[in-house]
Amino acid sequence: MNAVIDQKAAFAERLNRISTGCQFEHADVIGHHTQRRYNKVAARLAKRPKRSFAATAMIVIAFMCGMTAVLVGRVSYFHLANMEGFPPAFYDLGGRGMALFAFVLSAVFFLIFPLSTRPRVIALLTGCMVMHYGEIAVAANAPEVWSQIFSPDYASALAEQGKDYRLTPAG
């Protein structure tokens, strides 16, 4: 049995729904619950604040803080490990000593700057990782700067490891 649909009445009913604000239609049938669910989603999306310029700038600052924490941690531990008078356990720390210094400095940055939101924490950790794993590439591209910060032997060893990461004008 084919049901005959009055197209003019259906079109007029649809125009009436659209004019009353019930524009969201489910695939088959519009219902009260479907419209209410759509209104709830639309209200939640409308309440979501947009990221301001200051919030975006703080993400960049958090990234730079992470890079700075790892660099200062590495420099601090490198120079303190070359000094004498510390307990033997301090010299045995190796890479963990740098990580300890970087963690403490990251915590200080976390407290000084308002870095307690999820994107800022992620940017801080990303900055730490980029500097930790990118140190070889930085040392390979700027060996003279790295030899002034660290010892020339350490800088040349890092530059040798990162010879594949050198940036050349030829591309």
Coordinates of C-alpha atoms in Angstrom, one line a residue:
M1 CA 0.0 0.0 0.0
N2 CA 1.5 3.2 -1.1
A3 CA 0.5 6.1 1.1
V4 CA -0.2 9.3 -0.7
I5 CA 1.7 12.3 0.8
D6 CA 0.3 15.7 0.4
Q7 CA 3.4 17.5 -0.7
K8 CA 2.1 21.0 -0.2
A9 CA 1.0 20.3 3.3
A10 CA 4.4 18.7 4.1
F11 CA 6.2 21.6 2.7
A12 CA 4.1 24.1 4.6
E13 CA 4.7 22.1 7.8
R14 CA 8.4 22.1 7.2
L15 CA 8.4 25.9 6.6
N16 CA 6.5 26.3 9.8
R17 CA 9.1 24.3 11.7
I18 CA 11.9 26.3 10.2
S19 CA 10.3 29.6 11.1
T20 CA 9.9 28.5 14.7
G21 CA 13.6 27.6 15.0
C22 CA 13.4 23.9 14.8
Q23 CA 15.8 23.7 11.9
F24 CA 17.7 20.5 12.8
E25 CA 16.1 17.5 11.3
H26 CA 17.0 13.9 11.9
A27 CA 17.5 11.7 8.9
D28 CA 14.0 10.3 9.0
V29 CA 11.9 12.0 11.6
I30 CA 12.3 15.1 13.6
G31 CA 11.4 14.6 17.2
H32 CA 11.4 16.6 20.4
H33 CA 14.4 14.7 21.8
T34 CA 16.4 15.2 18.6
Q35 CA 15.8 18.9 18.7
R36 CA 16.6 19.1 22.4
R37 CA 19.9 17.2 21.9
Y38 CA 20.8 19.6 19.0
N39 CA 20.1 22.7 21.2
K40 CA 22.2 21.3 24.0
V41 CA 25.2 20.7 21.6
A42 CA 24.8 24.1 20.0
A43 CA 24.7 25.8 23.5
R44 CA 27.8 24.0 24.6
L45 CA 29.7 25.0 21.5
A46 CA 28.5 28.6 21.8
K47 CA 29.8 28.7 25.5
R48 CA 33.2 27.4 24.6
P49 CA 35.6 30.3 24.8
K50 CA 37.9 31.2 21.9
R51 CA 41.6 31.2 22.5
S52 CA 42.8 34.7 22.9
F53 CA 46.2 36.1 21.7
A54 CA 47.5 36.1 25.3
A55 CA 46.6 32.4 25.7
T56 CA 48.4 31.6 22.4
A57 CA 51.4 33.7 23.5
M58 CA 51.5 31.7 26.8
I59 CA 51.7 28.5 24.8
V60 CA 54.7 29.8 22.9
I61 CA 56.2 31.0 26.2
A62 CA 55.6 27.5 27.8
F63 CA 57.4 25.9 24.8
M64 CA 60.4 28.2 25.2
C65 CA 60.4 27.6 29.0
G66 CA 60.7 23.8 28.3
M67 CA 63.6 24.3 25.9
T68 CA 65.3 26.7 28.4
A69 CA 64.8 24.3 31.3
V70 CA 66.6 21.5 29.5
L71 CA 69.4 23.7 28.2
V72 CA 70.0 25.3 31.6
G73 CA 69.8 21.9 33.2
R74 CA 72.3 20.4 30.9
V75 CA 74.7 23.4 31.3
S76 CA 74.3 23.4 35.1
Y77 CA 75.0 19.7 35.5
F78 CA 77.8 19.8 33.0
H79 CA 79.7 22.5 34.8
L80 CA 78.9 21.2 38.3
A81 CA 80.1 17.8 37.3
N82 CA 83.5 19.2 36.3
M83 CA 83.9 20.8 39.7
E84 CA 85.4 18.8 42.6
G85 CA 84.1 18.5 46.2
F86 CA 80.7 16.9 45.6
P87 CA 79.8 13.4 46.8
P88 CA 80.6 10.6 44.4
A89 CA 77.0 9.8 43.8
F90 CA 76.6 13.3 42.2
Y91 CA 79.1 12.5 39.5
D92 CA 77.4 9.1 38.8
L93 CA 74.1 10.7 37.9
G94 CA 75.1 11.4 34.3
G95 CA 72.0 12.1 32.1
R96 CA 69.8 11.8 35.1
G97 CA 71.5 14.8 36.7
M98 CA 70.6 17.0 33.7
A99 CA 67.0 15.6 33.9
L100 CA 66.8 16.5 37.6
F101 CA 68.0 20.0 37.0
A102 CA 65.6 20.4 34.1
F103 CA 62.7 19.0 36.1
V104 CA 63.3 21.5 39.0
L105 CA 63.6 24.4 36.6
S106 CA 60.5 23.3 34.7
A107 CA 58.7 23.2 38.1
V108 CA 59.9 26.7 38.8
F109 CA 58.7 28.0 35.4
F110 CA 55.4 26.2 36.1
L111 CA 55.0 28.1 39.3
I112 CA 56.2 31.5 38.0
F113 CA 54.2 31.5 34.8
P114 CA 50.6 30.4 34.8
L115 CA 51.3 27.1 33.0
S116 CA 48.6 25.0 34.6
T117 CA 46.3 24.5 31.6
R118 CA 46.6 21.4 29.5
P119 CA 47.8 23.1 26.3
R120 CA 50.5 24.9 28.2
V121 CA 51.7 21.8 30.1
I122 CA 51.9 20.0 26.7
A123 CA 53.8 22.8 25.2
L124 CA 56.2 22.8 28.2
L125 CA 56.8 19.1 27.9
T126 CA 57.2 19.4 24.1
G127 CA 59.8 22.1 24.5
C128 CA 61.7 19.9 26.9
M129 CA 61.6 17.0 24.4
V130 CA 62.6 19.1 21.5
M131 CA 65.6 20.5 23.3
H132 CA 66.6 17.1 24.7
Y133 CA 66.5 15.3 21.4
G134 CA 67.4 18.3 19.3
E135 CA 70.6 19.2 21.1
I136 CA 72.7 17.2 18.6
A137 CA 71.2 19.1 15.7
V138 CA 71.8 22.5 17.4
A139 CA 75.4 21.6 18.3
A140 CA 76.0 20.4 14.7
N141 CA 74.7 23.7 13.2
A142 CA 76.4 26.0 15.7
P143 CA 79.5 24.3 17.0
E144 CA 81.3 27.5 17.9
V145 CA 78.4 28.6 20.2
W146 CA 78.2 25.2 21.7
S147 CA 81.9 25.1 22.4
Q148 CA 81.6 28.4 24.3
I149 CA 78.8 27.0 26.5
F150 CA 80.3 23.5 27.0
S151 CA 83.8 22.2 26.6
P152 CA 85.2 22.1 23.0
D153 CA 85.6 18.3 23.3
Y154 CA 81.9 17.8 24.2
A155 CA 80.8 20.2 21.5
S156 CA 82.9 18.5 18.8
A157 CA 81.6 15.1 19.9
L158 CA 78.0 16.3 19.5
A159 CA 78.8 18.0 16.2
E160 CA 80.2 14.7 14.9
Q161 CA 77.1 12.8 16.0
G162 CA 74.9 15.4 14.3
K163 CA 76.8 15.6 11.0
D164 CA 73.7 14.4 9.2
Y165 CA 71.6 17.2 10.7
R166 CA 73.6 20.1 9.4
L167 CA 71.7 22.8 7.5
T168 CA 73.4 23.9 4.3
P169 CA 72.5 26.8 2.1
A170 CA 72.3 24.4 -0.9
G171 CA 69.4 22.6 0.8

